[in-house]
Structures are given as C-alpha cells and as structure tokens.
JSON list of C-alpha atoms in Angstrom, two decimals:
[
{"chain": "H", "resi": 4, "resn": "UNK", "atom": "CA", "xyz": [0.00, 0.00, 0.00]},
{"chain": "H", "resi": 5, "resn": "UNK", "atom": "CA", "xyz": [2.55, 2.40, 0.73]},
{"chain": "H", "resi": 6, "resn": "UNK", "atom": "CA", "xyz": [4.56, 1.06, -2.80]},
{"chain": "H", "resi": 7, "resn": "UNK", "atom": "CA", "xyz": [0.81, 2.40, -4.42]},
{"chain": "H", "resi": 8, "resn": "UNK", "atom": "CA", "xyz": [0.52, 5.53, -2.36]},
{"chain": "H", "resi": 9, "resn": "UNK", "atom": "CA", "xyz": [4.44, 6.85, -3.20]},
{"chain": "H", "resi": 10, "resn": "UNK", "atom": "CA", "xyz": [3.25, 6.64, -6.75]},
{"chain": "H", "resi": 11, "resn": "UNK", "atom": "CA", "xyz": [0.22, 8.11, -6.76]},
{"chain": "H", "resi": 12, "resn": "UNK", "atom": "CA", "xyz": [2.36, 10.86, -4.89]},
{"chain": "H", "resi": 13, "resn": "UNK", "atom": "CA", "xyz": [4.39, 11.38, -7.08]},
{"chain": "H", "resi": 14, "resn": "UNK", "atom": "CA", "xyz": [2.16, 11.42, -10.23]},
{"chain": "H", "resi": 15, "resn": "UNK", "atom": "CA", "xyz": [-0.02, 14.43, -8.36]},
{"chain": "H", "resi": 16, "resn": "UNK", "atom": "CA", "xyz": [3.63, 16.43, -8.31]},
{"chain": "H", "resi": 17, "resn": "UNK", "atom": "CA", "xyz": [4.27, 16.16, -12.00]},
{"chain": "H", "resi": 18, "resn": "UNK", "atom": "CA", "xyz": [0.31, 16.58, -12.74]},
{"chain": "H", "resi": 19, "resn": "UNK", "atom": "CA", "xyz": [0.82, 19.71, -10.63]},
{"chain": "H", "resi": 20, "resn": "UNK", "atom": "CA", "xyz": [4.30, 20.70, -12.16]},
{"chain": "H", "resi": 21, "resn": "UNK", "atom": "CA", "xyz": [3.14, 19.71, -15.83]},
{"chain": "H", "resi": 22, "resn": "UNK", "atom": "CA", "xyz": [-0.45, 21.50, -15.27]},
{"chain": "H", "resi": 23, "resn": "UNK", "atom": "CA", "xyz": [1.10, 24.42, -13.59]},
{"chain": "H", "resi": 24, "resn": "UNK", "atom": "CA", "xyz": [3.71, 24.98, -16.42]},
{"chain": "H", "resi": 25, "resn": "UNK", "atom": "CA", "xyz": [1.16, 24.96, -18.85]},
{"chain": "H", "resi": 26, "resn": "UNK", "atom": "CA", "xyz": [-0.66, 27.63, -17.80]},
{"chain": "H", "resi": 27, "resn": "UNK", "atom": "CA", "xyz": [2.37, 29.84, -17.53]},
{"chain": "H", "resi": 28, "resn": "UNK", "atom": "CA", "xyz": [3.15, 28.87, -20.88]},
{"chain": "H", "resi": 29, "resn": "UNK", "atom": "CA", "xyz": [-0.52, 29.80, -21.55]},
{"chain": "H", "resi": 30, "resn": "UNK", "atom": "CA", "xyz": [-0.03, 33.66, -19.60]},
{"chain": "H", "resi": 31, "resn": "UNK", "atom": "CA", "xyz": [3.08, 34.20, -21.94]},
{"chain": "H", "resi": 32, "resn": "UNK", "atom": "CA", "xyz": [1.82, 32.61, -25.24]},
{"chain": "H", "resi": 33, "resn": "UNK", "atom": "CA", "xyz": [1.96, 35.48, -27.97]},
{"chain": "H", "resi": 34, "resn": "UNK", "atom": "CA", "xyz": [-0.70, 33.95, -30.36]},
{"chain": "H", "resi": 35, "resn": "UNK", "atom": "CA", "xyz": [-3.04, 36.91, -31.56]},
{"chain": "H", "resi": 36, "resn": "UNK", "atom": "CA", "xyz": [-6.50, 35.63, -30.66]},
{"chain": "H", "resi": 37, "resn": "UNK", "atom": "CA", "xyz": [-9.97, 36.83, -32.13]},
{"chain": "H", "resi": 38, "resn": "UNK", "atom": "CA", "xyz": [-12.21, 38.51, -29.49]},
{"chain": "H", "resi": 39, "resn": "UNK", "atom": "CA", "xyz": [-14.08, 40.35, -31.97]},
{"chain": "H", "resi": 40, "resn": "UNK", "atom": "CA", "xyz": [-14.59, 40.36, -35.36]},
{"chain": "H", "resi": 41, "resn": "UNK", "atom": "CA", "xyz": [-12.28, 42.26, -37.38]},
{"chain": "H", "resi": 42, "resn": "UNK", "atom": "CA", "xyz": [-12.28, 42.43, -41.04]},
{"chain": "H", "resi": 43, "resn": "UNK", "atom": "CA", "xyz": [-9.34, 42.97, -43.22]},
{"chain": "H", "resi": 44, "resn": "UNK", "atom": "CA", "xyz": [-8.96, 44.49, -46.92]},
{"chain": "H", "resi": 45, "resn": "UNK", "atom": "CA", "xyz": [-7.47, 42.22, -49.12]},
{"chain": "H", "resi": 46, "resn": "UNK", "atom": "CA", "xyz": [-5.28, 44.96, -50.20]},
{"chain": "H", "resi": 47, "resn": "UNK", "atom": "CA", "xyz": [-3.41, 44.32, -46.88]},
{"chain": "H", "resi": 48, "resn": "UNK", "atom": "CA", "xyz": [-3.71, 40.65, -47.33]},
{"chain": "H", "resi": 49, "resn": "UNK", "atom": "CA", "xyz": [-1.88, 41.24, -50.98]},
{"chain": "H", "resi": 50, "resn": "UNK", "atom": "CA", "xyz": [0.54, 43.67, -49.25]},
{"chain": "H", "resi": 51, "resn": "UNK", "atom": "CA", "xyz": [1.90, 41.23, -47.05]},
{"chain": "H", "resi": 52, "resn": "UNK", "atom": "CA", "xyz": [2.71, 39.31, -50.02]},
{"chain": "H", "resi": 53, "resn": "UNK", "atom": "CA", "xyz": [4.96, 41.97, -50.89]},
{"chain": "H", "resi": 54, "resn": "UNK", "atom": "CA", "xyz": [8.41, 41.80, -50.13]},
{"chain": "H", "resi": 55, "resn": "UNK", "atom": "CA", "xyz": [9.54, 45.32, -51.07]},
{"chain": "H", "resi": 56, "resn": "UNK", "atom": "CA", "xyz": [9.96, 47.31, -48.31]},
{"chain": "H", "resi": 57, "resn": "UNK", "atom": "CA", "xyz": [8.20, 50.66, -47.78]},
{"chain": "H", "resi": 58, "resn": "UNK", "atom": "CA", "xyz": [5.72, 52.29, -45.34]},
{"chain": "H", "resi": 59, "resn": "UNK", "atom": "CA", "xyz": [1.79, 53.21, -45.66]},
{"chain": "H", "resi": 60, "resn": "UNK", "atom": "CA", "xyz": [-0.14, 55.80, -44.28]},
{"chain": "H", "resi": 61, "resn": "UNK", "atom": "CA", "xyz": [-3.33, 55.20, -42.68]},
{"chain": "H", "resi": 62, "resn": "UNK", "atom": "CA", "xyz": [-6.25, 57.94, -42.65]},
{"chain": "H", "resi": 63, "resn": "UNK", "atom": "CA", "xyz": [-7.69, 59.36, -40.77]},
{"chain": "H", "resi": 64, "resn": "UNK", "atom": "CA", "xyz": [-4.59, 60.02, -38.16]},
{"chain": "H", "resi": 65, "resn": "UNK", "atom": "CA", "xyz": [-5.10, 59.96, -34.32]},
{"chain": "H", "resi": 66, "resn": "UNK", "atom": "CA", "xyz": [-3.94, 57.84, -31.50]},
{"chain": "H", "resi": 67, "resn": "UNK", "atom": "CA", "xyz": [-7.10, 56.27, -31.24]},
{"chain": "H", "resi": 68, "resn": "UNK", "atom": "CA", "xyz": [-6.85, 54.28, -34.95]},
{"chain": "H", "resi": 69, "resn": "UNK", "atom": "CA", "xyz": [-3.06, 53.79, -33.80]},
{"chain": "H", "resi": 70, "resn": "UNK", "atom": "CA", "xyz": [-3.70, 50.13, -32.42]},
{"chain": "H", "resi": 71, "resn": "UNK", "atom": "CA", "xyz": [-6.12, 49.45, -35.30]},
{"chain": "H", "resi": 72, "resn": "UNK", "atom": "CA", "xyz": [-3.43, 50.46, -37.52]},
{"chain": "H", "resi": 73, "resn": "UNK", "atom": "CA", "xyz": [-0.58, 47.79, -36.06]},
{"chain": "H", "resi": 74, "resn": "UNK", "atom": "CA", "xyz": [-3.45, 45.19, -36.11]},
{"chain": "H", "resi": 75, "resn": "UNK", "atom": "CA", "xyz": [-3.60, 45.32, -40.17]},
{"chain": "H", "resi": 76, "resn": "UNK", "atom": "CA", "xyz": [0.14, 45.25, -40.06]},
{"chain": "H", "resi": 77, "resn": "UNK", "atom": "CA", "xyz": [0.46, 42.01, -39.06]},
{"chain": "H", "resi": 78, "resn": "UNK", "atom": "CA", "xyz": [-1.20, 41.24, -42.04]},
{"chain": "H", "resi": 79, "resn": "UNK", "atom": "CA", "xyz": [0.81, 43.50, -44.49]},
{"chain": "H", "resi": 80, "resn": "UNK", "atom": "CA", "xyz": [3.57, 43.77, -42.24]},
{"chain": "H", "resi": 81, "resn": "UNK", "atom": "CA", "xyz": [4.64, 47.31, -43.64]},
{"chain": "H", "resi": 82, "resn": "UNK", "atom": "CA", "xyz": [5.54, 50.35, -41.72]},
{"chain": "H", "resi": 83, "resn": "UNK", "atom": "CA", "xyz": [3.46, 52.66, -40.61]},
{"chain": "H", "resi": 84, "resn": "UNK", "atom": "CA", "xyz": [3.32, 56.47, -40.43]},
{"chain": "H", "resi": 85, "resn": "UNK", "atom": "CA", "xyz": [1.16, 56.47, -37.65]},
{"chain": "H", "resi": 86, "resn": "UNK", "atom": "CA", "xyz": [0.82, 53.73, -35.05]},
{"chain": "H", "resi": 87, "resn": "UNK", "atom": "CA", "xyz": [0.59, 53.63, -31.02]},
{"chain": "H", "resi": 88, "resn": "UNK", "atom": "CA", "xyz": [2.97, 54.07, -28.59]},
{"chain": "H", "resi": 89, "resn": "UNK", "atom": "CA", "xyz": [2.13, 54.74, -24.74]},
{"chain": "H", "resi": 90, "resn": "UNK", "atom": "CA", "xyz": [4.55, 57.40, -24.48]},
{"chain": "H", "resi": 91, "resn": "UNK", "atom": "CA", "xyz": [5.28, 59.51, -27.66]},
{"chain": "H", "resi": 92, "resn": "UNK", "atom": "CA", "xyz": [8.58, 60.56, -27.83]},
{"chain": "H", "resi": 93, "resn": "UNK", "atom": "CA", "xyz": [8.16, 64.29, -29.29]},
{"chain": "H", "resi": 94, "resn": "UNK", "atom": "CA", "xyz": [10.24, 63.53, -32.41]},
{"chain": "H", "resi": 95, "resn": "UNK", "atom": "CA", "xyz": [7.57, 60.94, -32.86]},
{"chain": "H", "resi": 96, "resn": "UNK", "atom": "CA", "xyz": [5.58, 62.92, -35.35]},
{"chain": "H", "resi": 97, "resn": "UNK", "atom": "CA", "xyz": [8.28, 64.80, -36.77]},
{"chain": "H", "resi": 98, "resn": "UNK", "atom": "CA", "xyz": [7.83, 63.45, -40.53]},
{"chain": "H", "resi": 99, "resn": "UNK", "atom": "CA", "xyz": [4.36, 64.22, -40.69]},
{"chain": "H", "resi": 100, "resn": "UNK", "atom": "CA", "xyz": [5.45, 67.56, -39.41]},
{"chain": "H", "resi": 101, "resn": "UNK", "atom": "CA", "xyz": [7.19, 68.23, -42.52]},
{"chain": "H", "resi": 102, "resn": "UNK", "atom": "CA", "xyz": [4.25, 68.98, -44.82]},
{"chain": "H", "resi": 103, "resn": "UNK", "atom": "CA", "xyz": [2.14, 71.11, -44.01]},
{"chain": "H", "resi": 104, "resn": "UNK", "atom": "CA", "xyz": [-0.73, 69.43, -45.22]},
{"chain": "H", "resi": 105, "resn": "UNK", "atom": "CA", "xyz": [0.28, 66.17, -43.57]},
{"chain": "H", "resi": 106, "resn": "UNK", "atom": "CA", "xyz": [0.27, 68.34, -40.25]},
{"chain": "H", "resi": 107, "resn": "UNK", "atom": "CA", "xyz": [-2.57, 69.87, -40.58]},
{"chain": "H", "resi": 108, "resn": "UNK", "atom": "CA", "xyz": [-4.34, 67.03, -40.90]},
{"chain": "H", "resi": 109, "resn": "UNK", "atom": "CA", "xyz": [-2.83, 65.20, -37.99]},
{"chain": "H", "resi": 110, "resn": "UNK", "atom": "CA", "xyz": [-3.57, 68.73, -35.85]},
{"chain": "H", "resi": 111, "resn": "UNK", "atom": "CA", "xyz": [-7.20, 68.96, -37.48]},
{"chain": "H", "resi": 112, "resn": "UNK", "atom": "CA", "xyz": [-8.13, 65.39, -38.06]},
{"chain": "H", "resi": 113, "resn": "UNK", "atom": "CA", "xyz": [-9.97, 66.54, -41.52]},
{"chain": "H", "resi": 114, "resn": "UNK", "atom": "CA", "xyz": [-8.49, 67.50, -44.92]},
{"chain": "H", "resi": 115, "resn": "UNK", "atom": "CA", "xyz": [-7.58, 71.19, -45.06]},
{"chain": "H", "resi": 116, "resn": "UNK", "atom": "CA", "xyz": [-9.19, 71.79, -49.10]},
{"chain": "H", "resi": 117, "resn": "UNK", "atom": "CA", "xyz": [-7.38, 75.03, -49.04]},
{"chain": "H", "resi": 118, "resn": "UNK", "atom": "CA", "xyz": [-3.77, 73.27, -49.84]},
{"chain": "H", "resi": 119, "resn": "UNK", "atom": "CA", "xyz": [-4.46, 72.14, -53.47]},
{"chain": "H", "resi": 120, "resn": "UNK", "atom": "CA", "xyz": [-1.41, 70.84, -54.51]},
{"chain": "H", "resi": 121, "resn": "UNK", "atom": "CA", "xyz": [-2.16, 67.27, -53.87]},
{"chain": "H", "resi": 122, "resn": "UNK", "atom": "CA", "xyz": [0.61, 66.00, -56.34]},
{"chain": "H", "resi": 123, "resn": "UNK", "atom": "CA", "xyz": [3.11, 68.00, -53.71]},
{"chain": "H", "resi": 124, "resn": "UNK", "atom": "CA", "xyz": [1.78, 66.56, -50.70]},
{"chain": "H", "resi": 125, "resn": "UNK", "atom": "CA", "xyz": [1.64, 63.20, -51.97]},
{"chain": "H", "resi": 126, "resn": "UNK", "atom": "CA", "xyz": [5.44, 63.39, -53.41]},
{"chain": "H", "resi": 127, "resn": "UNK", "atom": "CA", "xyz": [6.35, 64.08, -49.71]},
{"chain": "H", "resi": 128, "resn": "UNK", "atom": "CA", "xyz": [5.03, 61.28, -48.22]},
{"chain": "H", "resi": 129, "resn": "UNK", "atom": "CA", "xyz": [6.73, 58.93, -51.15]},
{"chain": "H", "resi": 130, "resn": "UNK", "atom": "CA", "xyz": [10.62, 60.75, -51.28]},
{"chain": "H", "resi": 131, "resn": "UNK", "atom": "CA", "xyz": [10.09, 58.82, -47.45]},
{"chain": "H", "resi": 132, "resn": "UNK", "atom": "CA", "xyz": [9.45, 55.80, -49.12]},
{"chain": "H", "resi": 133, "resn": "UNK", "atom": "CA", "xyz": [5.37, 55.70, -48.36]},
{"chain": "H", "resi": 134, "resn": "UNK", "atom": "CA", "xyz": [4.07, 54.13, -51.42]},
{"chain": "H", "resi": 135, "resn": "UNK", "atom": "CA", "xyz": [0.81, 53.94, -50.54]},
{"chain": "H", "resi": 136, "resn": "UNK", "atom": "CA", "xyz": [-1.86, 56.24, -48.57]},
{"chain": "H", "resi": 137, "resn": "UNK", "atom": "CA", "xyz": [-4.82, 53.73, -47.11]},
{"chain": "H", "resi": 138, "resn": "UNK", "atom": "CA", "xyz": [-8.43, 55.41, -46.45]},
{"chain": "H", "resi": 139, "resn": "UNK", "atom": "CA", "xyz": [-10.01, 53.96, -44.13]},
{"chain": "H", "resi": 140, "resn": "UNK", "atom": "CA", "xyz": [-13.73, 54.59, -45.02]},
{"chain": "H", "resi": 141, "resn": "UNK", "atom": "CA", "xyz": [-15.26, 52.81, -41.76]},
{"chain": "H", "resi": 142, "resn": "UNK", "atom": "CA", "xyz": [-13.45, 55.47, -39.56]},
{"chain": "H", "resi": 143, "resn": "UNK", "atom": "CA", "xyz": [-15.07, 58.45, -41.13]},
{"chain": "H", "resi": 144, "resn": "UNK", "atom": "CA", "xyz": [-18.39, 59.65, -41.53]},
{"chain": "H", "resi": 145, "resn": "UNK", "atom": "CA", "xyz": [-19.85, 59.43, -44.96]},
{"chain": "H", "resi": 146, "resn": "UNK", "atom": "CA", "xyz": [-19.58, 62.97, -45.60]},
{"chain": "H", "resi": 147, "resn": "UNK", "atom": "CA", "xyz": [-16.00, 62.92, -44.68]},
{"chain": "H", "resi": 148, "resn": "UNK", "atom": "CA", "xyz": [-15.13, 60.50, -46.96]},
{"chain": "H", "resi": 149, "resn": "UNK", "atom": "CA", "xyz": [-16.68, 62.30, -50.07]},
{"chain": "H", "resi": 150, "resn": "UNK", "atom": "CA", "xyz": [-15.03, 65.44, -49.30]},
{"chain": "H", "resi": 151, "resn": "UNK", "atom": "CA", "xyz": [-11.73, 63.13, -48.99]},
{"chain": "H", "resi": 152, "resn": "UNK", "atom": "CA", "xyz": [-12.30, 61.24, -51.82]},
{"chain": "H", "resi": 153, "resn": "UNK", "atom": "CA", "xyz": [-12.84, 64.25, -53.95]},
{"chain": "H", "resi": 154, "resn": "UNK", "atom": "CA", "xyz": [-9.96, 66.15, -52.63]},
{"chain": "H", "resi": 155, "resn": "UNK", "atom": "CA", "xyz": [-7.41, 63.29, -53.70]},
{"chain": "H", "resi": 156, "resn": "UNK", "atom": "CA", "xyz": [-8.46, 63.84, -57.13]},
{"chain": "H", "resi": 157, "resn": "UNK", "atom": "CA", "xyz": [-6.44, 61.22, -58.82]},
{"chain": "H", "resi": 158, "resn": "UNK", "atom": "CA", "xyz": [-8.08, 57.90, -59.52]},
{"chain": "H", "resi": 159, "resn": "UNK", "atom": "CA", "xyz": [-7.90, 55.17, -56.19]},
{"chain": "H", "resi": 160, "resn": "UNK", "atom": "CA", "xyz": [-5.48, 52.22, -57.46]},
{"chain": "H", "resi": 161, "resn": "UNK", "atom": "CA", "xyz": [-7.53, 50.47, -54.93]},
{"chain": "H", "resi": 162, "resn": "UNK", "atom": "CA", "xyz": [-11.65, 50.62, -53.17]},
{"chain": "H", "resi": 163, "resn": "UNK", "atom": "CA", "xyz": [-13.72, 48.15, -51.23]},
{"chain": "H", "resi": 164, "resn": "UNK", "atom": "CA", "xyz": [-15.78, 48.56, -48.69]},
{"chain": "H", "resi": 165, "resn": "UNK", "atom": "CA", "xyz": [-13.28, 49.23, -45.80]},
{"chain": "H", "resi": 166, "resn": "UNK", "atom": "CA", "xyz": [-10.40, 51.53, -47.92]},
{"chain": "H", "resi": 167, "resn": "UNK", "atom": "CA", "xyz": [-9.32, 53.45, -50.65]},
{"chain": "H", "resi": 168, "resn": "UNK", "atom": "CA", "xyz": [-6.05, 53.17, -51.37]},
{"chain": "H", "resi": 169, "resn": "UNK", "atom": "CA", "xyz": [-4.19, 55.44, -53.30]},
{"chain": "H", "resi": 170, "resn": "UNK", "atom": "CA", "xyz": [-0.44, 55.40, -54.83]},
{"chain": "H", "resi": 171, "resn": "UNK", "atom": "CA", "xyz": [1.59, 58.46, -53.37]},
{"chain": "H", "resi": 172, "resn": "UNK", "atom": "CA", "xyz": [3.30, 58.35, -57.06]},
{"chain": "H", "resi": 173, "resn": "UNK", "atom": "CA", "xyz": [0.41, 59.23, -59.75]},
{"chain": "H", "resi": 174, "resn": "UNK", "atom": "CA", "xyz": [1.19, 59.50, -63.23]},
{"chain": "H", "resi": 175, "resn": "UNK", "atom": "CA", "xyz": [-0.89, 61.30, -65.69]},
{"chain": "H", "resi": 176, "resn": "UNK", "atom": "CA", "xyz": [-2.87, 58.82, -67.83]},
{"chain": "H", "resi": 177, "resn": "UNK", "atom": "CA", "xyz": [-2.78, 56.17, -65.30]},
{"chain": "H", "resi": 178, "resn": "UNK", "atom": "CA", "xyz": [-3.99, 57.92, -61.98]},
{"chain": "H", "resi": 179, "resn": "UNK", "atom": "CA", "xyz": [-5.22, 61.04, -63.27]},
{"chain": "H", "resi": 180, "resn": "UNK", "atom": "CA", "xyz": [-6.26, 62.65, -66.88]},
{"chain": "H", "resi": 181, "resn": "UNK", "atom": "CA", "xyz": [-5.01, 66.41, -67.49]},
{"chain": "H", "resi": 182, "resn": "UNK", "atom": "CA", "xyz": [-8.10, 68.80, -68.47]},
{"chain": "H", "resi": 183, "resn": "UNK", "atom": "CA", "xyz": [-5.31, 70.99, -69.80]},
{"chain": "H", "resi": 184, "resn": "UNK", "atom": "CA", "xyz": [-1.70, 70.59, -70.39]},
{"chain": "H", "resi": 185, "resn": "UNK", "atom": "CA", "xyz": [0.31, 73.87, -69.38]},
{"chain": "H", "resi": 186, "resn": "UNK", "atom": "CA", "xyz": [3.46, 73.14, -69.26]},
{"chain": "H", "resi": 187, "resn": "UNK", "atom": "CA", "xyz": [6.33, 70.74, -69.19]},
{"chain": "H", "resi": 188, "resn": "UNK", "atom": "CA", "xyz": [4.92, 68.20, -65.90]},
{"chain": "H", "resi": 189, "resn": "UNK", "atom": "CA", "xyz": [2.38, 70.83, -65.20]},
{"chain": "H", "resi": 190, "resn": "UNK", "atom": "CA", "xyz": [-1.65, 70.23, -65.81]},
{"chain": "H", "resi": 191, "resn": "UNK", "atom": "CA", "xyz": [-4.75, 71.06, -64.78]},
{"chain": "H", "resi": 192, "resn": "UNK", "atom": "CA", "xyz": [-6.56, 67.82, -63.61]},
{"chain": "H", "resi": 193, "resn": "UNK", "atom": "CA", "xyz": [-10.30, 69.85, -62.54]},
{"chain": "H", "resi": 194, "resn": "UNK", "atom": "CA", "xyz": [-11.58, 72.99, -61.63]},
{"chain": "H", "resi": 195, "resn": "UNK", "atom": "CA", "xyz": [-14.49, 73.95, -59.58]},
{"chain": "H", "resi": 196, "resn": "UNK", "atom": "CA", "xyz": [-16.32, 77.39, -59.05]},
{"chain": "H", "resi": 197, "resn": "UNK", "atom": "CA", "xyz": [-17.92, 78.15, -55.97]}
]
C-alpha cells in the first residue's frame, strides 16, 4: 500500500508541475487571438505578399486608430506612419510635421481643401518611401469621406468597402487625366467654381 501511495504521490507532483507549467506557458503565449470580429482588406492581405519594403499611411490620423493600424500590419507587415505608442517621444511625429498638409491634418483630423497641390503633398510622403496612402472609409463619416475622396483627385489604385487606397506616385494617364496641359509636368486635372 505504501509502494501504491508513493506513486500516486508522485504522479499528483508532475500533474501539478506539468499543469502548472502549462498555464504559464498559456499567460506568456503570444498567439493573436480573435475577441471580436475584425475584417481585413485584401489589399493588406496582398501587401503582405509583398516583399519590397516601404511604409503606408493610414487615414484618418489619431492615437485612437493607432492600435487598429498595427493590427492590419500584421497582415501586411509594412511600416506605418502612424501607429501607437504609450509614451510619444516628441520627435515621434516629426515626418508628418514636414508637410504642411500632412500636419494639418494630424492637428485637425480633416483634410484642409485650401492646400491644393495634392501632387506636392503626396510626393512628400513617397521621397520617405510611403508608397501607398490607405483610407479607411469605416473610420469616417460618410460625408468625410466624399469630401476626402474628392480632394485626392487622382483615380484610387484600390476601393472596397473598408479603404481606398491610393499610390503616393500618380502618373498622368494612369492615376489622373489632365483637363489641360500647361506646361512641361504641369496640368490642370479639374476645376471647380464656388
């Protein structure tokens, strides 16, 4: 009996090691798990297939799409202009500081239609190697992203549902058609009165 009771002893200590171990392991385990449904473009699907590397940025700005933002990166696994960070270094924003449009936008949190040169603004973010500028249509209201959408003038290289993504590097015939051609690289793409 006491043969039978040493062993059943000792197999409660290694069920109690072994179970106790595995929910450590469990605590630490770095698996992303769903808790709520979360849908991705399959623009960031076919981004992660890419194996270039360059940066996106993701509208609208603000810390509270930053977290949102690093979720779709581990699906395109790009970097990103904006993400999260619990203490933002000041330098932090410094490239989006560079244009003012970019700025104004982080500052504002809406386009600012009196800077028309889009082609400038959008050269900025790619001489930092962003190729691509990501619309997020779900976090904006509807009227937002109509005002958006028709300030980027150039043609989206990508829409669903969830984005419109555009290419920080439009060319004229591909992205955009030229109303009027004024110069050498210089065009009118549309003109509105109000």
């Amino acid at each position: 009996w006491d043969a039978l009771s040493q062993k059943c002893s000792k197999l409660c200590v290694y069920m109690t090691t072994f179970l106790a171990a595995a929910v450590i392991l469990f605590e630490y385990l770095s698996i992303p798990i769903t808790t709520m449904p979360v849908q991705v473009s399959s623009f960031a699907m076919g981004m992660g297939k890419d194996p270039e590397d360059y940066a996106v940025a993701d509208l609208p700005f603000g810390r509270k799409f930053g977290r949102y933002y690093m979720f779709q990166q581990m699906f395109h696994e790009k970097r990103l202009i904006e993400g999260h960070v619990s203490r933002t270094p000041d330098e932090a924003y410094a490239f989006i500081r560079g244009d003012v449009f970019w700025e104004r936008l982080l500052e504002n949190g809406d386009v600012d239609t009196t800077l028309v040169d889009v082609s400038r603004h959008l050269a900025y973010l790619a001489e930092g190697n962003t190729r691509y500028l990501i619309v997020h249509r779900h976090l904006l209201t509807e009227d937002q992203v109509a005002r958006w959408l028709d300030y980027f003038i150039i043609t989206p290289l990508y829409e669903d549902d969830l984005v419109v993504v555009y290419t920080t590097r439009p060319e004229a015939g591909r992205d955009f058609a030229l109303m009027w051609v004024l110069g050498d690289g210089v065009g009118l793409i549309g003109a509105t009165l109000s």
